[in-house]
Short mmCIF file of C-alpha atoms in Angstrom, two decimals:
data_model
loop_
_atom_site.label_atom_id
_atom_site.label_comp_id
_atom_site.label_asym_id
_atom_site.label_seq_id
_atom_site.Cartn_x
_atom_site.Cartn_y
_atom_site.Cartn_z
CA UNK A 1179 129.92 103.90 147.74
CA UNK A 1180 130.34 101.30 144.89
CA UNK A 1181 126.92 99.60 145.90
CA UNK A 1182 125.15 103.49 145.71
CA UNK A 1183 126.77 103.66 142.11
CA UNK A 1184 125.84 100.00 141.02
CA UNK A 1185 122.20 100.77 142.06
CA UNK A 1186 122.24 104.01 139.89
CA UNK A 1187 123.61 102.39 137.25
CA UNK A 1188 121.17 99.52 137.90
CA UNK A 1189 118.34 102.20 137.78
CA UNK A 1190 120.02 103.89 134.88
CA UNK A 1191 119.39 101.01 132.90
CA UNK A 1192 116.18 99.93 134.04
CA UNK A 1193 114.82 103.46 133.07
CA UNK A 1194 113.23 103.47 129.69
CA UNK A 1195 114.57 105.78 127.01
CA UNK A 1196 111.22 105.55 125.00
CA UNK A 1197 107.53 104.44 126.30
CA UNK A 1198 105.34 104.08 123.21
CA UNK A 1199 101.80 103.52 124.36
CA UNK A 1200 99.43 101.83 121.31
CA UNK A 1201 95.64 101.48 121.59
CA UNK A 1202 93.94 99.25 118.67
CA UNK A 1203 90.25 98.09 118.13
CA UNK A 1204 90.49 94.40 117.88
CA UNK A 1205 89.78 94.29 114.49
CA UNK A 1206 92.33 91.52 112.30
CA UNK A 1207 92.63 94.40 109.38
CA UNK A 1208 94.54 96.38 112.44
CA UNK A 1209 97.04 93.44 111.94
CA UNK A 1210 98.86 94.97 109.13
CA UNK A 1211 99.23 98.19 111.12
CA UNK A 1212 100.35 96.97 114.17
CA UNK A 1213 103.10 94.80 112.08
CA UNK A 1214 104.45 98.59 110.64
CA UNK A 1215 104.17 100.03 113.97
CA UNK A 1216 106.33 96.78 115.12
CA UNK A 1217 108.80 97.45 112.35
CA UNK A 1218 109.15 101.11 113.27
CA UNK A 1219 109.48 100.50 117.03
CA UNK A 1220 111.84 97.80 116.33
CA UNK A 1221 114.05 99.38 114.59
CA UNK A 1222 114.17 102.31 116.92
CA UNK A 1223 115.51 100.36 119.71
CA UNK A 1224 118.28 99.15 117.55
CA UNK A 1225 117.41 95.83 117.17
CA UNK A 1226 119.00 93.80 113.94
CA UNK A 1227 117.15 93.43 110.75
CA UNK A 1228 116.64 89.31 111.96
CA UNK A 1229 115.44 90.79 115.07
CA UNK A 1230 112.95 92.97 113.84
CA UNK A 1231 111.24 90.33 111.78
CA UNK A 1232 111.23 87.97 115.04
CA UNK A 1233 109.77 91.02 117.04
CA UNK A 1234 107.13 91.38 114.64
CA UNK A 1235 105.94 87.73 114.50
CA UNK A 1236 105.68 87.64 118.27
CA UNK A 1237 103.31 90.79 118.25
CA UNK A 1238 101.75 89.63 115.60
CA UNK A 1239 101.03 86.12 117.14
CA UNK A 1240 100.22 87.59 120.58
CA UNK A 1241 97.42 89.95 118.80
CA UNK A 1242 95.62 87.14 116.87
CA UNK A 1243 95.37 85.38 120.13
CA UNK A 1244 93.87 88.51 121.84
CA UNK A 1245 91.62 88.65 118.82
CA UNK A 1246 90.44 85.41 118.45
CA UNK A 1247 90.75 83.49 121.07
CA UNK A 1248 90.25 86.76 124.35
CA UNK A 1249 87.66 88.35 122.42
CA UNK A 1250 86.58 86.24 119.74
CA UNK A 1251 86.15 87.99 117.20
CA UNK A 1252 84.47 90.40 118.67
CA UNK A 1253 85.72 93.70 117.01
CA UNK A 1254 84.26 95.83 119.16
CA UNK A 1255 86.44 95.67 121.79
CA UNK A 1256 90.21 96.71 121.95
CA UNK A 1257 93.62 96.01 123.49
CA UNK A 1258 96.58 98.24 124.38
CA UNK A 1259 100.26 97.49 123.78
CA UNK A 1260 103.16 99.38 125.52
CA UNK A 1261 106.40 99.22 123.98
CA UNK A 1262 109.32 100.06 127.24
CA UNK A 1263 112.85 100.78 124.85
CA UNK A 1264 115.52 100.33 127.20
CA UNK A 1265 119.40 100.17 127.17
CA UNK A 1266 119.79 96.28 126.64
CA UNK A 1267 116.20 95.28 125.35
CA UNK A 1268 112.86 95.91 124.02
CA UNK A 1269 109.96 95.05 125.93
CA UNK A 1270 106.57 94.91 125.07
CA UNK A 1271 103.40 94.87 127.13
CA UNK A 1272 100.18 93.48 125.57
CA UNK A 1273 97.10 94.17 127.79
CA UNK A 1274 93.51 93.37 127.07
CA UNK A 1275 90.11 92.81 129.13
CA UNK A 1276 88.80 89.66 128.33
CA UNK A 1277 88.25 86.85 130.60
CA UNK A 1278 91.67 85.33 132.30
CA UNK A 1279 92.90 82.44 130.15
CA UNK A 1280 94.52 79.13 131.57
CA UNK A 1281 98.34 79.18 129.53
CA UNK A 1282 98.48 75.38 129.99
CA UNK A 1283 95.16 74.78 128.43
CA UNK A 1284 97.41 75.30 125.12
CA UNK A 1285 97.82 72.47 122.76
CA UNK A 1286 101.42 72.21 122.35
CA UNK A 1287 102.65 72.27 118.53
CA UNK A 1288 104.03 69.10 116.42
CA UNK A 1289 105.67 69.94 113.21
CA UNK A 1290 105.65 66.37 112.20
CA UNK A 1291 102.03 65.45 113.11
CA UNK A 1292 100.04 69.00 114.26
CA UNK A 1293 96.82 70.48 112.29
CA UNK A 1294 98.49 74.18 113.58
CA UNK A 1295 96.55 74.31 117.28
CA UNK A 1296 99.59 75.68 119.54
CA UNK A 1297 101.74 77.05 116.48
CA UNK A 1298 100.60 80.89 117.37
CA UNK A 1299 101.86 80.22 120.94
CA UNK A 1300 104.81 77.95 119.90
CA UNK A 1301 106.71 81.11 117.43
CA UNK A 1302 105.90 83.64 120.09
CA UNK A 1303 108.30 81.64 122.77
CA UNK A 1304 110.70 80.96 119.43
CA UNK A 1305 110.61 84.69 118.64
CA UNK A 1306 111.82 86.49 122.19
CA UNK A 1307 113.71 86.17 124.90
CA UNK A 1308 111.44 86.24 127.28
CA UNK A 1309 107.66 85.50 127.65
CA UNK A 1310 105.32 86.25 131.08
CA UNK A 1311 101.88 86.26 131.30
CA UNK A 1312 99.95 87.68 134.40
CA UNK A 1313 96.39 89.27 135.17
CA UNK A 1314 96.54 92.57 136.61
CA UNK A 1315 94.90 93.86 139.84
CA UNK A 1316 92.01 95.35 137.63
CA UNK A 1317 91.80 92.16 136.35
CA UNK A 1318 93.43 92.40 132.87
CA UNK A 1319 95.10 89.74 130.98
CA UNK A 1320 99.24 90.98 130.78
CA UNK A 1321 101.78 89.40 128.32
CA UNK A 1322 105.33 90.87 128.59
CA UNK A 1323 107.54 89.73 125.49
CA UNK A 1324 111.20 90.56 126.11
CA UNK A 1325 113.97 91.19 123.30
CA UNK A 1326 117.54 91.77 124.33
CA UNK A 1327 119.31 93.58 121.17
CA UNK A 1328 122.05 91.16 119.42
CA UNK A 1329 125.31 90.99 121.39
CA UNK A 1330 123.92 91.99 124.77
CA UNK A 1331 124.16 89.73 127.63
CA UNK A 1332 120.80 87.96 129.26
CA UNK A 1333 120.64 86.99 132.48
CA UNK A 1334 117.45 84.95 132.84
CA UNK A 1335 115.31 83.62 135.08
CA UNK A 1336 117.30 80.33 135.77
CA UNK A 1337 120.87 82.46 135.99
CA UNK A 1338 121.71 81.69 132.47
CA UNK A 1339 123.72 84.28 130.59
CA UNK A 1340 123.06 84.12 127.43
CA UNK A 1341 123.12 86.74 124.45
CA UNK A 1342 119.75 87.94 122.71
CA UNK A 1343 118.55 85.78 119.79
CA UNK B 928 94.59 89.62 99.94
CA UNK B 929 94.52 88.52 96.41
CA UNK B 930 93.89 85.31 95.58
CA UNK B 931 94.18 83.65 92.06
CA UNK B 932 94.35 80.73 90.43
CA UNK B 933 95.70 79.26 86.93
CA UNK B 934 96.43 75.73 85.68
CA UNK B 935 99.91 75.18 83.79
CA UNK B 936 100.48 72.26 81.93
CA UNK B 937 100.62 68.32 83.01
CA UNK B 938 97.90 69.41 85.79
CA UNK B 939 99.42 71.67 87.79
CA UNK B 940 97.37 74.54 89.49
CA UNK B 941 99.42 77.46 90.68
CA UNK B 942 97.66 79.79 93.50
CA UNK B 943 99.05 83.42 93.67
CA UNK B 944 98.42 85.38 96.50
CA UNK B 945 99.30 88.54 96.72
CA UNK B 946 99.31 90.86 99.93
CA UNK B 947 99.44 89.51 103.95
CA UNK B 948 98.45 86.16 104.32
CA UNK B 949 97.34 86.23 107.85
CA UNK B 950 94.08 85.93 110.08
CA UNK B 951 92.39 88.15 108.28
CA UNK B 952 93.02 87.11 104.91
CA UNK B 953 93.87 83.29 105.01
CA UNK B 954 90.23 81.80 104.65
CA UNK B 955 90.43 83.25 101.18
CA UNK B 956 93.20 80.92 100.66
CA UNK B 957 92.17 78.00 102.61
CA UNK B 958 88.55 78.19 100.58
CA UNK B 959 90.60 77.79 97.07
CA UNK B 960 93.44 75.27 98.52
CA UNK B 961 90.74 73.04 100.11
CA UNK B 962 88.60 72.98 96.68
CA UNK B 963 91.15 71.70 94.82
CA UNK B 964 92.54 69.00 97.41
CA UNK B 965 88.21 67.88 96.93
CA UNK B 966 89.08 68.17 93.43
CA UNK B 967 91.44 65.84 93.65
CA UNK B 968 94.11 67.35 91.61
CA UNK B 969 98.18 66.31 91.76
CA UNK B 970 100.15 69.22 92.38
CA UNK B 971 99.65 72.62 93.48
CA UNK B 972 102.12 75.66 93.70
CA UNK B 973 100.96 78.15 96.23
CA UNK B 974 103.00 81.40 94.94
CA UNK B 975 104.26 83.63 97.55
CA UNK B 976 106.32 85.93 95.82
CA UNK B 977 103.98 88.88 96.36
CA UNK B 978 103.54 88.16 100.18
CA UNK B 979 104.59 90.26 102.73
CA UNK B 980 104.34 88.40 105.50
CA UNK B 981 102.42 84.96 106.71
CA UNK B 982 101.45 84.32 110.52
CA UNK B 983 100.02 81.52 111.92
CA UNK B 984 97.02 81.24 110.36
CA UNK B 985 98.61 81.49 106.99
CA UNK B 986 101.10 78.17 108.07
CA UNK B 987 97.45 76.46 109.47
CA UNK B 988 96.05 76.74 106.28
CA UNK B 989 99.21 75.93 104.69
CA UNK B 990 99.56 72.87 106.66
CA UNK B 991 96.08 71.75 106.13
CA UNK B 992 95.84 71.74 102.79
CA UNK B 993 99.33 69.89 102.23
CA UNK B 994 97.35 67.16 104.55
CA UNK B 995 94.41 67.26 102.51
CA UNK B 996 96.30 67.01 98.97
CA UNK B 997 98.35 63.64 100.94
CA UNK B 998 95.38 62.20 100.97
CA UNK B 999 94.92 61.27 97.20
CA UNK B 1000 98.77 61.57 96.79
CA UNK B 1001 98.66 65.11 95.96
CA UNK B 1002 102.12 67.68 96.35
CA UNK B 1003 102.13 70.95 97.41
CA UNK B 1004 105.14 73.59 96.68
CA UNK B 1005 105.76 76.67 98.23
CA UNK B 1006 107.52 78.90 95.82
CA UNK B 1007 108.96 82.91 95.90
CA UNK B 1008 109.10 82.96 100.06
CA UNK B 1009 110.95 85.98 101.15
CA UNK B 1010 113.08 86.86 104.40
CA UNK B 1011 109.85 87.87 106.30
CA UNK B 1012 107.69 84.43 104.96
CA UNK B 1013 110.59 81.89 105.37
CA UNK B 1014 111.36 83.03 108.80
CA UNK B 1015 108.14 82.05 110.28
CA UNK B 1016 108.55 78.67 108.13
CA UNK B 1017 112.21 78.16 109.90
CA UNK B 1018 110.55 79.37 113.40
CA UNK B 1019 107.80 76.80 112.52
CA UNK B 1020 110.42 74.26 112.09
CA UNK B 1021 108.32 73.09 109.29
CA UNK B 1022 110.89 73.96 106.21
CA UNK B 1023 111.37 69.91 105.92
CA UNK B 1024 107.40 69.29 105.89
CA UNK B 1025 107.12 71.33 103.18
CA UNK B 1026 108.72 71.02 99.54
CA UNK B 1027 110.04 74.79 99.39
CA UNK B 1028 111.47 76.03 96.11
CA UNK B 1029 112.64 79.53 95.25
CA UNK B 1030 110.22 80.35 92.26
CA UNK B 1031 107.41 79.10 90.58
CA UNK B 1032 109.70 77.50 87.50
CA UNK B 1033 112.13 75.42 89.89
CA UNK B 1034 108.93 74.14 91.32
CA UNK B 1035 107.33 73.02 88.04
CA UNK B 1036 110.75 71.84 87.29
CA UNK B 1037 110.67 69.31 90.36
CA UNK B 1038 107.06 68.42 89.71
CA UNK B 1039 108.30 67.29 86.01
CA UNK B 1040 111.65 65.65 87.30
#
């Protein structure tokens, strides 16, 4: 009886309050409103004002890279984002159709000594709790960014708890 | 974005930008910044108090500009960040690479001192 409950509560929480599906041209003057829309969203799901900012930044980071490194520069093409508001988290789905990239071709960033190659990449893991990057069956490239709101427990990949940043 | 620029005395340029320094707007910047590290000149305050936010690309041209200016011995100052600007700075981990002061006098200040 106690497992049935655990796995309702277990579904209870997985279940998404709020889906807010976004679909931009990639254009880098759609920066500015996908930043407000990340503010908005943000702030929705009850994430601190420190949070917010960080939430931002890690949208904003994953879009340039869709923008000019997917499509580059090419502003005729576009990308969806899904936003999934859920008890303990925010997470955020970035999909577009470009060509599959290779994550470990990334230059990794140097404070001391980089030119910025890698920075865009570097924040974006600094910024959430959790970063994965797949491609779909229909062949789209996926990043998921994870935010767990302040004060809530994370249990990641490796067992850790720790609380959201 | 907006980008100006204005000399104040003992050859200091100040650039204020004004607006989101970010992909789409940063090679405004980095055209100006760049010209003056050619130009060889010894300081330069880049003036963020009317940005609203700064993403990588803004930091990339930050970054190479404050190389370029090294070059001749040349100091750049970031003055007037806000919440939003400094965070991706601290993020960056690059608040000790960069001389950071919280307005454009305190910067000319430490340019005189």
């Amino acid at each position: 009886m106690e497992k049935v409950d655990n796995k309702k509560d277990i579904e209870e929480r997985e279940r998404p309050r709020e889906v807010v599906e976004v679909r931009v041209s990639s254009h880098p003057k759609m920066m500015r409103v996908l930043r407000a829309i990340s503010e908005e969203i943000g702030s929705l799901a009850g994430l601190s004002e420190e949070q917010i900012i960080h939430l931002q930044i890690a949208i904003d980071e994953a879009s340039t890279n869709i923008i000019r490194h997917a499509y580059k520069f090419d502003t005729s093409k576009e990308f969806k984002l899904i936003f999934n508001l859920l008890e303990d988290r925010i997470e955020v789905v970035l999909e577009d159709n470009a060509s599959p990239f290779q994550p470990e071709s990334i230059e990794s960033f140097d404070s001391a000594n980089s030119a910025g190659g890698g920075l865009g990449v570097t924040l974006i893991h600094r910024a959430v709790d959790e970063v994965d990057y797949c491609v779909t069956r229909s062949g789209c490239n996926q990043l998921k960014l994870v935010k767990y709101l302040a004060g809530k427990e994370v249990n990641n990949r490796e067992g850790i708890v720790a609380t959201g940043k | 974005m907006k980008v100006s620029l204005r000399q104040v005395n003992d050859g200091i340029s100040v650039i204020d930008l004004e607006g989101d320094f970010d992909l789409y707007s940063s090679p405004k910047a980095r055209e100006v910044l760049l010209q003056l590290a050619k130009d060889k000149v010894p300081a330069v305050i880049v003036n963020l108090d009317k940005v609203g936010y700064m993403d990588s690309s803004g930091i990339a041209t930050l970054i190479e500009a404050l190389r370029a200016l090294d070059k001749h011995g040349g100091r750049l100052i970031l003055a007037g960040l806000n919440a939003k600007t400094m965070e991706v700075i601290k993020l960056a981990r690059l608040e000790k690479v960069f001389e950071i002061r919280d307005n454009e006098e305190q910067a000319i200040a430490s340019l005189k001192s």
